[in-house]
Amino acid sequence: MTAAALGRPRVHHRATDSTNARARDLAAAGAPHGTLVTAGEQTSGRGRQGRRWSAPASRALLGSLVLREPPRLLPLAAGVAVADAVSAEAVLKWPNDVLVGGRKVAGILVEARLTEGWAVLGIGVNVALREEDFPAQLRGVAGTLGRSPEEVEPTLERLLVELERWLGADEPDVLSAVRDRDCLLGQAVRWADGEGVAAGVDDDGRLLVQSAGGEVALAAGEVHLRR
Ligand code: BTN
């Protein structure tokens, strides 16, 4: 295993608003590829779809990387890297939620200004959260690796190694890894504009859904399992 180049330089905040916000500022100011911002706690952690992402101090991995010339399938490659770093049992819910035992243990938020030559890859992993740390509406949905707070840093080290590997991997390998871990395949799903049965991921990383009107390819957004 080679040492990861991603993660240097590193800025650690005991507490900050959002590591993605801090990394975006650094990226816009010219920070090099691989710059990592981590925090023990976020006061305004950002999730996908404009949601918040919160975790108690020192119990979650909270980090954002500045990437120059990110790979085309960055959101998917990042999901595979996180899954590989956290558990052999981890699966992916398109585009990149990482689930263990049917519960989401990690989230990924990519924010990019490709015309300015950067993307920020933000990752939150519930390394050491306890059941009581989740708000009532997330119980049974959000999960935790159930490790100790001392495991946050070693989990970050494993993650950086996997990111190094998967962000540099060939697209067919990334897609194959995504398909191996795809927990939506064959499941009834719904999204903002319709519903159908998930039918895999195409070569552009889009989610294929077989709906009443034919096959649809979703490029962005969110899908939910129909119950
Ligand atoms: C999601 O909604 O699934 C994405 C969550 C991403 C959360 C991480 S925590 C570290 C980084 N900083 C943020 O403000 N968000 C991301």
CSV table of C-alpha atoms and ligand atoms in Angstrom, one decimal:
chain,number,residue,atom,x,y,z
A,1,MET,CA,0.0,0.0,0.0
A,2,THR,CA,1.5,3.4,-1.0
A,3,ALA,CA,1.2,6.5,1.0
A,4,ALA,CA,-1.7,8.7,-0.3
A,5,ALA,CA,-0.8,12.0,-2.0
A,6,LEU,CA,-4.4,13.2,-1.4
A,7,GLY,CA,-4.6,14.8,2.0
A,8,ARG,CA,-1.6,17.1,1.7
A,9,PRO,CA,-1.6,19.9,2.7
A,10,ARG,CA,-4.2,19.5,5.4
A,11,VAL,CA,-6.0,22.1,7.4
A,12,HIS,CA,-7.8,20.8,10.5
A,13,HIS,CA,-10.4,22.9,12.4
A,14,ARG,CA,-11.6,21.9,15.8
A,15,ALA,CA,-14.9,23.4,14.7
A,16,THR,CA,-15.9,25.2,11.5
A,17,ASP,CA,-19.1,26.0,9.6
A,18,SER,CA,-18.6,23.5,6.8
A,19,THR,CA,-15.4,21.8,5.5
A,20,ASN,CA,-16.8,22.1,2.0
A,21,ALA,CA,-17.2,25.9,2.4
A,22,ARG,CA,-13.6,26.1,3.7
A,23,ALA,CA,-12.2,23.9,0.9
A,24,ARG,CA,-14.1,26.0,-1.7
A,25,ASP,CA,-12.5,29.1,-0.4
A,26,LEU,CA,-9.1,27.5,-0.5
A,27,ALA,CA,-9.7,26.1,-4.0
A,28,ALA,CA,-10.7,29.6,-5.3
A,29,ALA,CA,-7.6,31.0,-3.7
A,30,GLY,CA,-5.4,28.5,-5.7
A,31,ALA,CA,-4.9,25.7,-3.2
A,32,PRO,CA,-3.2,22.7,-4.8
A,33,HIS,CA,-4.8,19.4,-5.8
A,34,GLY,CA,-5.1,17.1,-2.8
A,35,THR,CA,-5.6,19.9,-0.2
A,36,LEU,CA,-7.7,18.5,2.6
A,37,VAL,CA,-9.9,20.3,5.1
A,38,THR,CA,-11.1,18.3,8.1
A,39,ALA,CA,-13.1,19.3,11.2
A,40,GLY,CA,-14.0,17.8,14.5
A,41,GLU,CA,-17.3,19.5,14.3
A,42,GLN,CA,-19.4,21.5,11.8
A,43,THR,CA,-21.9,24.1,12.7
A,44,SER,CA,-23.5,24.3,9.2
A,45,GLY,CA,-22.6,21.0,7.5
A,46,ARG,CA,-24.0,20.7,4.0
A,47,GLY,CA,-25.8,17.7,2.6
A,48,ARG,CA,-27.1,17.0,-0.9
A,49,GLN,CA,-30.4,18.6,-2.1
A,50,GLY,CA,-29.8,21.6,0.2
A,51,ARG,CA,-30.1,19.6,3.3
A,52,ARG,CA,-28.0,19.9,6.5
A,53,TRP,CA,-25.5,17.3,7.6
A,54,SER,CA,-24.9,17.2,11.3
A,55,ALA,CA,-22.9,15.0,13.7
A,56,PRO,CA,-21.7,15.3,17.3
A,57,ALA,CA,-18.2,16.6,17.9
A,58,SER,CA,-15.3,14.1,17.3
A,59,ARG,CA,-17.5,11.1,16.3
A,60,ALA,CA,-17.6,11.6,12.6
A,61,LEU,CA,-15.1,11.8,9.8
A,62,LEU,CA,-15.8,15.2,8.2
A,63,GLY,CA,-13.5,16.1,5.4
A,64,SER,CA,-13.3,17.9,2.0
A,65,LEU,CA,-10.7,17.6,-0.7
A,66,VAL,CA,-9.7,20.1,-3.3
A,67,LEU,CA,-9.4,18.3,-6.6
A,68,ARG,CA,-7.9,19.8,-9.8
A,69,GLU,CA,-9.0,18.1,-13.1
A,70,PRO,CA,-11.4,15.7,-11.3
A,71,PRO,CA,-12.4,12.5,-13.1
A,72,ARG,CA,-15.7,12.5,-15.1
A,73,LEU,CA,-17.3,9.9,-12.8
A,74,LEU,CA,-16.1,11.6,-9.6
A,75,PRO,CA,-19.3,11.2,-7.6
A,76,LEU,CA,-19.5,7.5,-8.4
A,77,ALA,CA,-15.7,6.8,-7.9
A,78,ALA,CA,-15.9,8.6,-4.5
A,79,GLY,CA,-18.8,6.4,-3.5
A,80,VAL,CA,-16.8,3.2,-4.3
A,81,ALA,CA,-13.8,4.5,-2.4
A,82,VAL,CA,-15.8,5.3,0.7
A,83,ALA,CA,-17.6,1.9,0.5
A,84,ASP,CA,-14.2,0.1,0.2
A,85,ALA,CA,-12.8,2.1,3.1
A,86,VAL,CA,-15.5,1.5,5.6
A,87,SER,CA,-16.7,-2.1,5.2
A,88,ALA,CA,-16.7,-5.2,3.0
A,89,GLU,CA,-20.5,-5.2,3.5
A,90,ALA,CA,-21.0,-1.6,2.3
A,91,VAL,CA,-23.3,-1.1,-0.7
A,92,LEU,CA,-24.1,2.0,-2.8
A,93,LYS,CA,-27.4,3.7,-3.3
A,94,TRP,CA,-27.1,5.8,-6.5
A,95,PRO,CA,-25.5,8.1,-6.9
A,96,ASN,CA,-23.2,7.7,-3.9
A,97,ASP,CA,-25.0,7.1,-0.5
A,98,VAL,CA,-23.0,4.4,1.3
A,99,LEU,CA,-25.2,2.0,3.3
A,100,VAL,CA,-24.3,-0.8,5.8
A,101,GLY,CA,-27.1,-3.0,7.0
A,102,GLY,CA,-29.6,-1.0,5.0
A,103,ARG,CA,-28.7,2.3,6.8
A,104,LYS,CA,-26.8,5.3,5.4
A,105,VAL,CA,-23.4,5.5,7.1
A,106,ALA,CA,-21.7,8.0,4.8
A,107,GLY,CA,-22.7,10.9,2.5
A,108,ILE,CA,-20.8,12.6,-0.3
A,109,LEU,CA,-21.2,16.1,-1.6
A,110,VAL,CA,-19.4,17.3,-4.7
A,111,GLU,CA,-19.3,21.0,-5.4
A,112,ALA,CA,-17.5,22.0,-8.6
A,113,ARG,CA,-16.5,25.1,-10.6
A,114,LEU,CA,-14.9,23.2,-13.5
A,115,THR,CA,-14.5,26.5,-15.5
A,116,GLU,CA,-12.2,27.6,-12.6
A,117,GLY,CA,-10.5,24.3,-12.5
A,118,TRP,CA,-11.6,22.8,-9.2
A,119,ALA,CA,-14.0,20.5,-7.5
A,120,VAL,CA,-14.5,20.0,-3.8
A,121,LEU,CA,-15.3,16.5,-2.7
A,122,GLY,CA,-16.9,16.5,0.8
A,123,ILE,CA,-17.3,13.3,2.7
A,124,GLY,CA,-19.0,12.6,6.0
A,125,VAL,CA,-18.7,9.2,7.6
A,126,ASN,CA,-20.6,8.3,10.8
A,127,VAL,CA,-17.7,6.5,12.4
A,128,ALA,CA,-18.5,6.6,16.1
A,129,LEU,CA,-22.1,7.9,16.3
A,130,ARG,CA,-24.3,6.3,18.8
A,131,GLU,CA,-28.0,5.5,18.2
A,132,GLU,CA,-29.0,8.4,20.5
A,133,ASP,CA,-27.0,10.8,18.4
A,134,PHE,CA,-29.5,10.6,15.5
A,135,PRO,CA,-32.5,12.8,15.5
A,136,ALA,CA,-35.8,10.9,15.8
A,137,GLN,CA,-36.6,11.3,12.1
A,138,LEU,CA,-33.3,9.6,11.1
A,139,ARG,CA,-33.5,6.6,13.4
A,140,GLY,CA,-33.6,3.5,11.4
A,141,VAL,CA,-32.5,5.4,8.3
A,142,ALA,CA,-29.1,6.7,9.3
A,143,GLY,CA,-26.5,4.3,10.5
A,144,THR,CA,-23.1,4.2,12.1
A,145,LEU,CA,-20.0,2.2,11.9
A,146,GLY,CA,-20.2,1.8,15.6
A,147,ARG,CA,-16.5,2.3,16.2
A,148,SER,CA,-14.8,4.4,18.8
A,149,PRO,CA,-13.9,8.1,18.3
A,150,GLU,CA,-10.2,7.0,18.2
A,151,GLU,CA,-11.1,5.3,14.9
A,152,VAL,CA,-12.0,8.5,13.1
A,153,GLU,CA,-8.4,9.3,12.1
A,154,PRO,CA,-7.5,5.7,11.0
A,155,THR,CA,-10.7,5.6,8.9
A,156,LEU,CA,-9.6,8.8,7.2
A,157,GLU,CA,-6.2,7.3,6.4
A,158,ARG,CA,-7.9,4.2,4.8
A,159,LEU,CA,-10.3,6.5,2.9
A,160,LEU,CA,-7.4,8.6,1.4
A,161,VAL,CA,-5.7,5.4,0.2
A,162,GLU,CA,-9.0,4.2,-1.5
A,163,LEU,CA,-9.7,7.6,-3.0
A,164,GLU,CA,-6.2,7.7,-4.4
A,165,ARG,CA,-7.0,4.3,-6.1
A,166,TRP,CA,-10.5,5.0,-7.3
A,167,LEU,CA,-10.2,8.6,-8.4
A,168,GLY,CA,-7.3,7.4,-10.6
A,169,ALA,CA,-9.1,4.2,-11.9
A,170,ASP,CA,-10.2,3.6,-15.4
A,171,GLU,CA,-13.9,4.3,-16.0
A,172,PRO,CA,-14.8,0.6,-16.8
A,173,ASP,CA,-13.3,-0.4,-13.4
A,174,VAL,CA,-15.3,2.3,-11.6
A,175,LEU,CA,-18.5,1.3,-13.3
A,176,SER,CA,-17.9,-2.3,-12.6
A,177,ALA,CA,-17.3,-1.6,-8.9
A,178,VAL,CA,-20.5,0.5,-8.8
A,179,ARG,CA,-22.5,-2.2,-10.4
A,180,ASP,CA,-21.2,-4.8,-7.9
A,181,ARG,CA,-22.4,-2.7,-5.0
A,182,ASP,CA,-25.6,-1.3,-6.5
A,183,CYS,CA,-28.3,-1.9,-3.9
A,184,LEU,CA,-31.1,-0.4,-6.1
A,185,LEU,CA,-30.9,-2.9,-8.9
A,186,GLY,CA,-34.3,-4.5,-9.4
A,187,GLN,CA,-35.9,-2.4,-6.7
A,188,ALA,CA,-39.0,-0.3,-7.1
A,189,VAL,CA,-38.0,3.4,-6.9
A,190,ARG,CA,-39.6,6.8,-7.2
A,191,TRP,CA,-38.1,10.2,-7.9
A,192,ALA,CA,-39.4,13.7,-8.3
A,193,ASP,CA,-40.9,13.1,-11.7
A,194,GLY,CA,-41.8,9.4,-11.8
A,195,GLU,CA,-41.4,5.9,-10.6
A,196,GLY,CA,-40.2,2.5,-11.9
A,197,VAL,CA,-37.8,-0.3,-11.3
A,198,ALA,CA,-34.0,0.5,-11.1
A,199,ALA,CA,-32.2,-1.2,-13.9
A,200,GLY,CA,-28.5,-0.5,-13.3
A,201,VAL,CA,-26.1,2.3,-14.1
A,202,ASP,CA,-25.1,3.2,-17.6
A,203,ASP,CA,-21.6,4.0,-18.9
A,204,ASP,CA,-22.1,7.7,-18.1
A,205,GLY,CA,-23.0,6.9,-14.5
A,206,ARG,CA,-26.7,7.6,-15.0
A,207,LEU,CA,-29.3,5.5,-13.1
A,208,LEU,CA,-31.4,3.5,-15.5
A,209,VAL,CA,-35.0,3.1,-14.5
A,210,GLN,CA,-37.6,0.9,-16.3
A,211,SER,CA,-40.8,2.9,-16.1
A,212,ALA,CA,-44.3,2.5,-17.6
A,213,GLY,CA,-43.2,4.8,-20.4
A,214,GLY,CA,-40.0,3.0,-21.2
A,215,GLU,CA,-36.4,3.3,-19.9
A,216,VAL,CA,-35.4,6.6,-18.3
A,217,ALA,CA,-31.8,7.6,-17.5
A,218,LEU,CA,-31.5,9.8,-14.5
A,219,ALA,CA,-28.4,12.0,-14.5
A,220,ALA,CA,-28.8,13.8,-11.2
A,221,GLY,CA,-31.1,14.1,-8.2
A,222,GLU,CA,-32.3,11.6,-5.8
A,223,VAL,CA,-34.3,8.4,-5.8
A,224,HIS,CA,-36.2,6.8,-3.0
A,225,LEU,CA,-37.2,3.1,-2.5
A,226,ARG,CA,-40.9,2.6,-2.9
A,227,ARG,CA,-42.4,0.8,0.0
B,1,BTN,C1,-25.4,13.9,1.7
B,1,BTN,O1,-26.4,14.6,1.8
B,1,BTN,O2,-25.5,12.6,1.6
B,1,BTN,C2,-24.0,14.5,1.6
B,1,BTN,C3,-23.4,14.8,2.9
B,1,BTN,C4,-22.0,15.3,2.9
B,1,BTN,C5,-21.5,15.7,4.2
B,1,BTN,C6,-20.1,16.1,4.2
B,1,BTN,S1,-19.5,16.3,5.9
B,1,BTN,C7,-18.0,17.0,5.3
B,1,BTN,C8,-18.4,17.9,4.1
B,1,BTN,N1,-18.7,19.2,4.6
B,1,BTN,C9,-20.0,19.5,4.4
B,1,BTN,O3,-20.5,20.6,4.7
B,1,BTN,N2,-20.6,18.5,3.8
B,1,BTN,C10,-19.7,17.4,3.5
